Amino acid sequence: MKYKVCEIETITPFHIGNKEGSLEETLHYVPSDTLFSAFCNVYRILYGEDELKKLIEEFTTKPPFLLSSAFPAVNGTLFFPTPKNSKLVSDDEILNKKLKKIEFVSEEIFKELIKEGKIEVKKEWVTVDGKGIAKEKIEKLWVEKEVARVTIDRKTNASQLYYQGEVIFNGLHFLIDLKDENYWKEIETTIRVMEHEGIGGERTYGKGLFKIKKVRDIEFNENKSEWFLTLSMYCPKKEELKGIKGYFEYITRGGWVYSPEEKGLRKKFLRMFVEGSVFNKKIVGGMVKVAEGRHDVFRYGYAFPIGVKNEI
Amino acid sequence: MEEINLLGKIIIRGKIKAETGLAIGSGGGKMEIGGVDNPVIKDAFGKPYIPGSSLKGKMRSLLEKASGKKPNVSLGKARIHICENKEEYQKCIVCKIFGLPGEKDFSEPTRLIVRDAFLIEDSITDEMRKNMDFKYTEVKSENVIDRITSAANPRQMERVPAGAEFDFEMIYNVFSEEDKNNLKDVFKGMELLEHDYLGSSGSRGYGKVRFEGIKVYWCSKEDYEKGKIEEKKEINAELQTPNKIVEKFEEIRKNIS
Ligand SMILES: [Zn+2]
């Protein structure tokens, strides 16, 4: 299967909220649901509320395109989440311990893993920060910092210091599976406006700004088996869960609604499978309603399935 | 709500120059033993910066005063003006530019986004460093006399030295023809700020700033559609200070089409 990959250069630090109430914590990539909601916010100011409603409606029935999460990229080397069913092996005891912590693998290694399920890792492949492996020399996938910010208590007027996590990337990339060609112009325009709008938290302070480096095609030698890996956060429909097996981890997503009409409305907590999770059937997922206010609020929960080798 | 569609974005970039020492605090209180009483706010790399929220807040309150808006809402230390109904809002440039709290049912997307302004490292010269206590800042000791007990209370103020420069960026969303005209008020706000001060201790001469080398870019919806944002030229020609821009705003306005 051919997909489009959008490579971006990040200009400012990102803040990708994860745990609610914990400003210090930030994820090290941009999950598909965050990416989709940033997309929708811009789509709305570009084309209006009615058009956004139409788009969301299409997504609740037949999605015109699918988005992956945005993963780190360093000097043109794209990283992908380590498939949960893959075996990274080596003869070296110390290296073996390190391999357990690998979160991302380079495109080249990812392609081998979805085909073979297994790879022998050389010591020099491990990135300096130990978060990923690549056959070329890579320094760090990201740098994480804590920044002091000031807030003013509305009741006591006292200013208070708090710390906020931010992550500085070299670059990011995400995949688009364009199912309806007619949407391409709008998608491209929206992503361009997103450059100046930012992705993730604290956008008004300048977090999450980027520049599109290039958009090109990418292809994987997908395995013809019935096993699939997801490159997005995935929330299965109830009926999909019947007889599902796999290698996976999940995460609980929460947070608050952000739209011109709705601020301060809580999103329903939702448990989702993380990127790199692998299942024994074609996974689909869908949109999940997570709040009802002046308008319904959905969380993007479509899988971004890639065929992989069955290793069970 | 009326349909809000983006016509384009105005990107304003330039430098903020500290003409006097700048004391934008990180909230006061003793942070660490041996530290100063009133530390300056710093980024992840220990460099001082000007929070976008401080810039934006100050510009808002100065524009409110200048246009005779009565503050009616308490927001932290400041009392600010917030329109109470849609009719009032439709005529209010301040709320249009700077936004409304989300709960208002006539709320629209905020027009102005002010990014944090980061220190230009080279603006701190070796000459300046000779008189400085830290890599990027100086510390002033002051005696504050308690008016009741007459006791002297020595305290220390950390500040960014005069001459320091910061990169700033503001993004202004244009949803209507009216927004194009209202852009002038953004520069008015900057001009008013030059006549006021940023941070604390303005009455003692701190916080005087100047905007320099301003560049204004217009990215229309069409530019975004065609992916031609990069080729965009600035639309303000030689008008590079808030004062000049306000004075000759029509020259810029005609380039926003
Ligand atoms: Zn108002």
XYZ file of C-alpha atoms and ligand atoms in Angstrom:
570
model
C 0.000 0.000 0.000
C 1.105 3.492 -0.815
C 0.633 6.317 1.654
C 1.581 9.952 1.743
C 4.142 10.955 4.321
C 4.425 14.533 5.468
C 7.885 15.367 6.799
C 8.044 18.415 9.003
C 10.775 20.445 10.554
C 9.843 21.554 14.033
C 10.528 25.197 14.781
C 9.631 25.563 18.435
C 9.289 23.122 21.351
C 6.136 21.030 21.659
C 3.956 20.352 24.648
C 1.856 17.243 24.185
C -0.231 16.772 27.273
C -0.689 13.282 28.504
C -1.741 12.889 32.093
C -4.345 15.344 33.174
C -3.260 17.792 35.838
C 0.352 17.018 35.180
C 1.761 19.856 33.150
C 5.267 18.546 33.561
C 4.605 15.500 31.488
C 4.640 15.523 27.766
C 4.554 12.707 25.232
C 7.457 12.278 22.848
C 5.398 12.223 19.716
C 2.055 13.608 18.607
C -0.748 11.050 18.890
C -3.210 10.799 16.018
C -6.122 12.104 18.101
C -4.209 15.282 18.984
C -3.134 15.676 15.365
C -6.691 15.195 14.152
C -8.125 17.729 16.558
C -5.469 20.289 15.568
C -6.451 19.554 11.974
C -10.145 20.096 12.725
C -9.561 23.380 14.547
C -7.819 24.781 11.485
C -10.248 23.178 9.024
C -13.000 24.967 10.866
C -11.499 28.438 10.646
C -10.646 27.823 6.984
C -13.923 26.420 5.744
C -16.437 27.172 8.479
C -18.405 25.302 11.064
C -20.804 23.627 8.634
C -18.003 22.185 6.542
C -16.332 20.826 9.657
C -19.608 19.217 10.698
C -19.826 17.595 7.273
C -16.267 16.324 7.533
C -16.880 14.851 10.992
C -20.058 13.215 9.713
C -18.097 11.588 6.911
C -15.605 10.372 9.459
C -18.342 8.799 11.564
C -19.458 6.740 8.547
C -16.683 6.442 5.959
C -13.430 8.319 6.611
C -12.121 10.153 3.511
C -8.579 9.807 4.859
C -6.710 8.305 7.797
C -3.990 9.918 9.861
C -1.157 8.209 11.665
C 0.412 9.722 14.759
C 3.368 12.041 14.172
C 6.628 10.320 15.087
C 10.151 11.697 15.483
C 12.365 12.270 12.449
C 16.026 13.192 12.629
C 17.788 14.731 9.634
C 15.572 12.915 7.191
C 15.564 9.540 8.969
C 11.983 8.715 9.850
C 11.230 6.767 13.006
C 8.337 4.415 13.621
C 7.056 2.824 16.824
C 8.642 -0.521 17.629
C 6.129 -3.221 16.664
C 4.951 -4.862 19.888
C 5.361 -8.354 18.436
C 8.885 -7.831 17.187
C 12.043 -9.282 18.567
C 15.073 -7.062 18.807
C 17.903 -9.438 19.630
C 21.636 -9.412 20.240
C 24.324 -11.610 21.804
C 25.384 -8.809 24.111
C 23.824 -8.893 27.589
C 24.105 -5.150 28.195
C 22.739 -4.331 24.779
C 19.813 -6.689 25.334
C 18.784 -4.684 28.368
C 18.923 -1.485 26.346
C 16.776 -2.979 23.633
C 13.843 -3.280 25.998
C 13.684 0.501 26.177
C 13.698 1.138 22.460
C 10.580 3.131 21.610
C 11.251 3.865 17.966
C 13.021 2.198 15.057
C 14.175 3.789 11.813
C 12.186 3.329 8.607
C 14.693 0.766 7.310
C 14.498 -1.338 10.460
C 10.733 -0.930 10.701
C 10.365 -2.349 7.199
C 12.479 -5.361 8.122
C 10.535 -5.895 11.322
C 7.103 -5.929 9.719
C 8.413 -8.427 7.175
C 10.518 -10.666 9.409
C 9.319 -9.859 12.908
C 12.874 -10.147 14.148
C 16.163 -8.327 13.770
C 19.695 -8.703 15.083
C 20.738 -5.353 16.516
C 24.275 -4.016 16.428
C 25.592 -1.939 19.288
C 26.258 1.143 17.179
C 22.672 1.260 15.971
C 21.346 2.409 19.319
C 20.847 6.171 19.317
C 22.779 8.325 21.760
C 19.728 8.819 23.957
C 18.876 5.117 23.770
C 15.295 5.753 22.664
C 15.606 4.339 19.201
C 17.692 2.325 16.771
C 18.841 3.240 13.287
C 21.514 1.853 11.015
C 22.903 5.355 10.501
C 24.398 7.408 13.315
C 21.710 9.398 15.098
C 22.219 11.672 18.058
C 19.001 12.244 19.943
C 15.428 11.735 18.896
C 14.277 14.537 21.165
C 15.313 16.603 24.147
C 12.995 17.111 27.046
C 13.051 20.203 29.248
C 11.103 21.744 32.046
C 10.280 25.397 31.761
C 9.137 27.775 34.469
C 5.923 29.636 33.821
C 3.912 32.006 35.916
C 0.250 31.817 36.666
C -1.775 34.267 38.678
C -4.204 32.873 41.208
C -7.517 34.527 40.464
C -8.622 34.523 44.084
C -5.533 35.630 45.963
C -3.799 37.522 43.148
C -0.603 35.762 44.122
C 1.616 34.843 41.248
C 2.716 31.265 41.300
C 5.463 29.465 39.583
C 4.837 26.174 37.869
C 6.860 23.930 35.663
C 5.891 22.685 32.328
C 7.396 19.949 30.255
C 8.347 20.623 26.687
C 9.948 18.467 24.094
C 12.271 19.693 21.387
C 12.318 17.606 18.237
C 14.585 17.722 15.242
C 11.604 16.874 13.109
C 8.412 14.855 12.955
C 6.518 12.982 10.280
C 3.067 11.546 9.860
C 1.280 9.410 7.299
C -1.910 10.088 5.429
C -3.906 7.303 3.844
C -5.907 9.279 1.301
C -9.027 7.361 0.457
C -10.858 10.180 -1.296
C -8.590 12.119 -3.689
C -11.050 15.029 -3.739
C -9.930 15.995 -0.262
C -6.273 16.499 -1.041
C -6.378 20.246 -1.703
C -8.189 20.928 1.577
C -5.859 18.645 3.508
C -2.757 20.336 2.089
C -4.100 23.824 2.771
C -5.101 22.904 6.296
C -1.679 21.477 7.109
C -0.028 24.632 5.752
C -2.159 26.829 7.991
C -1.341 24.482 10.890
C 2.306 25.532 10.488
C 1.341 28.967 11.811
C -1.226 27.664 14.247
C 0.811 24.997 15.974
C 0.063 21.517 17.268
C -0.536 20.443 20.852
C -0.660 22.434 24.064
C 0.395 26.006 24.808
C 0.122 27.023 21.187
C -0.571 30.634 22.078
C 2.897 30.863 23.597
C 4.410 29.571 20.407
C 4.676 25.868 21.147
C 4.162 23.350 18.383
C 5.133 25.422 15.350
C 6.594 23.684 12.323
C 7.409 23.881 8.643
C 6.505 21.281 6.048
C 9.738 19.936 4.558
C 8.221 17.677 1.966
C 5.259 15.510 1.209
C 6.053 12.320 -0.667
C 4.835 8.781 -1.166
C 5.923 5.963 1.098
C 5.360 2.256 0.660
C 5.821 -0.710 2.951
C 6.233 -4.290 1.860
C 3.197 -5.183 3.840
C 2.811 -8.726 4.882
C -0.139 -10.475 3.300
C -0.993 -12.175 6.577
C -4.048 -11.347 8.599
C -2.040 -9.518 11.217
C -1.996 -5.748 11.486
C -0.073 -3.095 13.333
C -1.509 0.351 13.977
C 0.435 3.566 13.392
C -2.206 5.603 15.216
C -3.873 5.379 18.596
C -6.688 2.954 18.082
C -10.072 2.709 19.739
C -11.837 -0.448 18.530
C -15.569 -0.647 18.038
C -17.214 -3.097 20.435
C -17.807 -5.712 17.726
C -14.132 -5.598 16.720
C -13.090 -6.857 20.135
C -14.626 -10.285 19.620
C -11.874 -12.824 19.372
C -9.179 -10.210 19.071
C -5.686 -11.277 20.011
C -2.430 -9.490 19.807
C 0.531 -7.745 21.329
C -0.441 -4.396 22.694
C -0.342 -1.684 25.307
C -2.981 0.849 26.100
C -3.153 4.396 27.358
C -5.966 6.410 28.949
C -6.740 9.628 27.145
C -8.594 12.458 28.848
C -8.359 16.233 28.797
C -10.548 19.185 28.066
C -12.512 20.357 25.084
C -11.032 23.231 23.157
C -13.157 25.032 20.596
C -14.439 28.591 20.188
C -17.730 27.595 21.820
C -16.539 25.182 24.419
C -13.792 25.607 26.915
C -13.665 23.981 30.305
C -15.749 20.963 29.311
C -14.205 17.651 30.233
C -13.714 14.897 27.704
C -14.810 11.433 28.716
C -11.848 9.224 29.545
C -11.070 6.760 26.832
C -8.775 3.781 26.835
C -6.931 3.357 23.560
C -4.361 0.991 22.104
C -1.020 2.650 21.498
C 0.911 2.868 18.258
C 2.851 -0.258 17.414
C 0.189 -2.555 18.865
C -0.409 -5.634 16.716
C -3.644 -7.590 16.274
C -4.783 -10.776 14.597
C -7.376 -9.140 12.354
C -7.939 -6.131 10.161
C -8.460 -3.316 12.608
C -10.702 -0.338 11.891
C -11.745 1.708 14.915
C -13.788 4.870 14.616
C -14.804 8.182 16.064
C -15.833 8.169 19.726
C -18.116 10.794 21.181
C -16.353 12.067 24.302
C -18.418 15.133 25.188
C -21.762 16.727 24.500
C -22.089 20.454 24.880
C -23.023 23.160 22.457
C -21.711 20.721 19.901
C -20.697 17.075 20.061
C -17.022 16.386 20.583
C -15.364 13.348 19.071
C -12.034 11.706 19.620
C -10.285 10.252 16.610
C -9.878 6.537 17.173
C -9.239 5.075 13.719
C -6.497 2.540 13.388
C -3.816 3.084 10.749
C -3.306 -0.569 9.835
C -0.120 -1.962 8.323
C 0.085 -5.667 7.479
C 2.741 -7.442 9.529
C 4.207 -10.899 9.989
C 2.339 -13.148 12.349
C 4.752 -14.135 15.078
C 2.480 -15.975 17.497
C -22.796 32.257 15.794
C -22.057 33.856 12.470
C -19.851 31.897 10.146
C -16.197 32.588 10.800
C -13.919 31.901 7.877
C -10.239 32.579 7.703
C -9.260 35.065 4.988
C -5.626 34.904 5.971
C -3.056 35.487 8.646
C -0.869 38.493 9.325
C 2.518 37.569 10.708
C 4.365 40.285 12.577
C 7.993 39.736 13.448
C 10.741 41.930 14.780
C 12.889 42.773 17.752
C 12.034 44.057 21.187
C 14.850 46.092 22.591
C 15.137 46.719 26.333
C 16.000 50.408 26.676
C 16.253 50.069 30.446
C 16.705 47.007 32.640
C 13.879 44.528 32.336
C 12.456 42.785 35.399
C 9.854 40.285 34.323
C 9.640 38.123 37.388
C 9.046 34.466 37.756
C 6.659 35.141 40.586
C 8.865 36.433 43.375
C 9.604 34.607 46.582
C 12.903 33.050 47.415
C 13.597 30.297 44.969
C 16.771 28.901 46.411
C 19.314 29.680 49.082
C 21.791 32.138 47.715
C 19.401 33.054 44.924
C 17.982 36.493 44.402
C 14.645 37.596 45.819
C 13.080 38.561 42.555
C 14.373 36.274 39.845
C 13.733 36.856 36.174
C 11.730 34.284 34.258
C 13.871 32.024 32.100
C 13.369 29.403 29.406
C 14.460 25.773 29.401
C 18.030 26.789 28.569
C 18.254 29.349 31.368
C 17.834 32.286 29.018
C 15.452 35.079 30.028
C 12.426 35.545 27.825
C 9.391 37.774 27.626
C 6.248 35.681 28.074
C 3.753 36.238 25.267
C 1.037 36.472 27.888
C 2.773 39.474 29.544
C 3.119 41.279 26.234
C -0.429 40.556 25.232
C -1.892 41.442 28.634
C -0.089 44.743 28.770
C -1.096 45.725 25.248
C -4.682 44.844 26.030
C -4.920 46.900 29.183
C -3.264 49.915 27.543
C -5.661 49.764 24.592
C -8.600 49.435 26.972
C -7.569 52.612 28.741
C -6.885 54.429 25.496
C -10.320 53.588 24.137
C -12.139 54.398 27.366
C -13.252 50.856 28.195
C -14.114 50.396 31.852
C -12.588 47.314 33.470
C -15.362 45.051 34.730
C -13.716 41.678 35.306
C -10.902 40.669 37.647
C -8.245 38.546 36.079
C -5.460 37.866 38.509
C -3.808 41.090 39.570
C -5.414 43.094 36.830
C -8.943 44.215 36.233
C -9.804 44.045 32.589
C -12.681 44.874 30.323
C -14.753 42.046 28.839
C -17.816 42.770 26.724
C -21.002 41.548 28.311
C -23.202 41.057 25.293
C -23.029 40.462 21.581
C -24.090 43.994 20.578
C -21.316 45.528 22.629
C -18.846 42.945 21.329
C -19.599 43.659 17.686
C -18.315 47.204 18.188
C -15.419 46.412 20.511
C -12.013 46.305 18.870
C -10.282 45.290 22.122
C -12.326 42.129 22.675
C -12.194 41.297 18.948
C -8.402 41.439 18.893
C -7.564 39.999 22.292
C -10.424 37.574 22.739
C -13.120 36.681 25.210
C -13.276 33.975 27.828
C -14.663 30.792 26.316
C -17.883 30.738 28.330
C -19.449 33.648 26.419
C -21.895 32.309 23.858
C -20.981 35.052 21.364
C -17.329 34.166 21.594
C -15.275 33.977 18.403
C -11.760 32.730 17.751
C -9.180 35.107 19.214
C -7.559 37.259 16.555
C -4.178 37.885 18.127
C -1.666 35.273 19.231
C 1.463 36.560 20.924
C 4.357 34.152 21.163
C 6.962 34.154 23.889
C 9.826 36.447 22.840
C 13.260 34.854 23.155
C 16.522 36.542 23.944
C 18.898 37.217 21.064
C 22.071 35.961 22.664
C 24.400 38.196 20.641
C 22.633 41.283 21.943
C 24.389 40.769 25.281
C 27.824 42.123 24.379
C 31.103 41.455 26.162
C 31.057 45.093 27.198
C 27.684 44.607 28.890
C 28.831 41.378 30.528
C 31.533 43.204 32.470
C 28.885 44.690 34.735
C 26.724 41.633 34.964
C 26.369 39.076 37.731
C 25.020 36.167 35.706
C 25.386 35.068 32.118
C 22.338 36.975 30.948
C 21.276 39.113 33.880
C 22.414 41.646 36.442
C 21.355 41.923 40.075
C 20.467 45.208 41.743
C 20.285 45.534 45.492
C 17.695 47.938 46.756
C 16.595 49.140 50.124
C 12.890 49.300 50.526
C 11.835 51.372 53.514
C 8.797 50.078 55.312
C 6.598 53.140 55.683
C 5.187 52.098 59.022
C 8.227 50.816 60.870
C 10.829 52.761 58.894
C 12.843 49.574 58.818
C 15.033 49.133 55.815
C 14.354 45.924 54.001
C 17.177 45.080 51.633
C 16.150 43.072 48.626
C 17.604 42.037 45.371
C 16.180 42.473 41.925
C 17.424 40.471 39.011
C 17.033 42.123 35.633
C 17.904 41.756 32.008
C 20.331 44.567 31.186
C 19.487 47.547 29.029
C 20.419 46.826 25.440
C 19.208 43.217 25.453
C 17.119 42.266 22.443
C 14.400 39.674 21.955
C 12.840 38.132 18.852
C 9.103 38.506 18.869
C 6.321 37.085 16.746
C 2.629 37.839 16.702
C 0.037 36.188 14.525
C -3.176 37.975 13.692
C -6.058 36.031 12.199
C -8.138 37.860 9.612
C -11.748 36.716 9.378
C -13.318 39.862 7.884
C -12.621 43.171 6.156
C -13.152 44.797 9.532
C -10.297 42.717 10.983
C -7.996 44.133 8.307
C -8.773 47.646 9.532
C -8.520 46.637 13.190
C -4.952 45.468 12.648
C -3.970 49.103 13.135
C -4.910 48.786 16.796
C -2.397 45.986 17.284
C 0.341 48.433 16.343
C -1.307 51.109 18.485
C -1.036 48.700 21.388
C 2.663 48.264 20.647
C 3.107 52.030 20.461
C 1.322 52.498 23.792
C 3.569 49.866 25.327
C 6.653 51.804 24.222
C 5.318 54.746 26.230
C 4.644 52.548 29.242
C 6.700 49.710 30.653
C 6.932 45.932 30.705
C 7.405 43.867 33.855
C 7.771 45.313 37.296
C 9.165 48.512 38.812
C 8.170 50.675 35.870
C 7.883 53.653 38.191
C 11.585 53.312 38.928
C 12.451 53.362 35.282
C 12.559 49.641 34.562
C 10.959 47.956 31.602
C 11.160 50.555 28.873
C 11.063 48.713 25.561
C 11.144 49.558 21.872
C 9.969 47.551 18.891
C 12.445 47.581 16.019
C 12.865 46.130 12.552
C 9.243 45.123 12.297
C 8.282 42.939 9.370
C 4.671 42.382 8.483
C 3.668 39.511 6.208
C 0.265 38.784 4.724
C -0.530 35.119 4.097
C -3.877 34.925 2.366
C -6.009 31.818 2.251
C -5.044 31.581 -1.418
C -1.343 31.595 -0.534
C -1.934 28.687 1.805
C -3.912 26.860 -0.882
C -1.136 27.323 -3.403
C 1.618 26.637 -0.896
C 3.235 29.957 -1.713
C 3.692 31.224 1.829
C 7.459 31.122 1.515
C 7.544 33.506 -1.405
C 5.536 36.091 0.486
C 7.116 39.485 0.714
C 6.648 41.777 3.638
C 3.904 44.350 3.217
C 5.206 47.135 5.412
C 8.169 48.315 3.284
C 10.263 50.772 5.265
C 7.657 51.264 7.999
C 9.438 49.337 10.739
C 8.341 50.911 14.010
C 4.864 50.935 15.576
C 4.781 54.716 15.360
C 5.461 54.794 11.611
C 3.088 51.920 10.950
C 0.227 53.583 12.805
C 0.925 56.870 11.078
C 0.932 55.371 7.586
C -1.284 52.349 8.188
C -3.137 52.913 4.900
C -0.003 51.909 2.989
C -0.038 48.540 4.725
C -3.801 48.174 4.640
C -3.869 48.407 0.848
C -1.489 45.438 0.614
C -3.876 43.181 2.528
C -6.144 41.923 -0.194
Zn -15.060 44.550 24.709
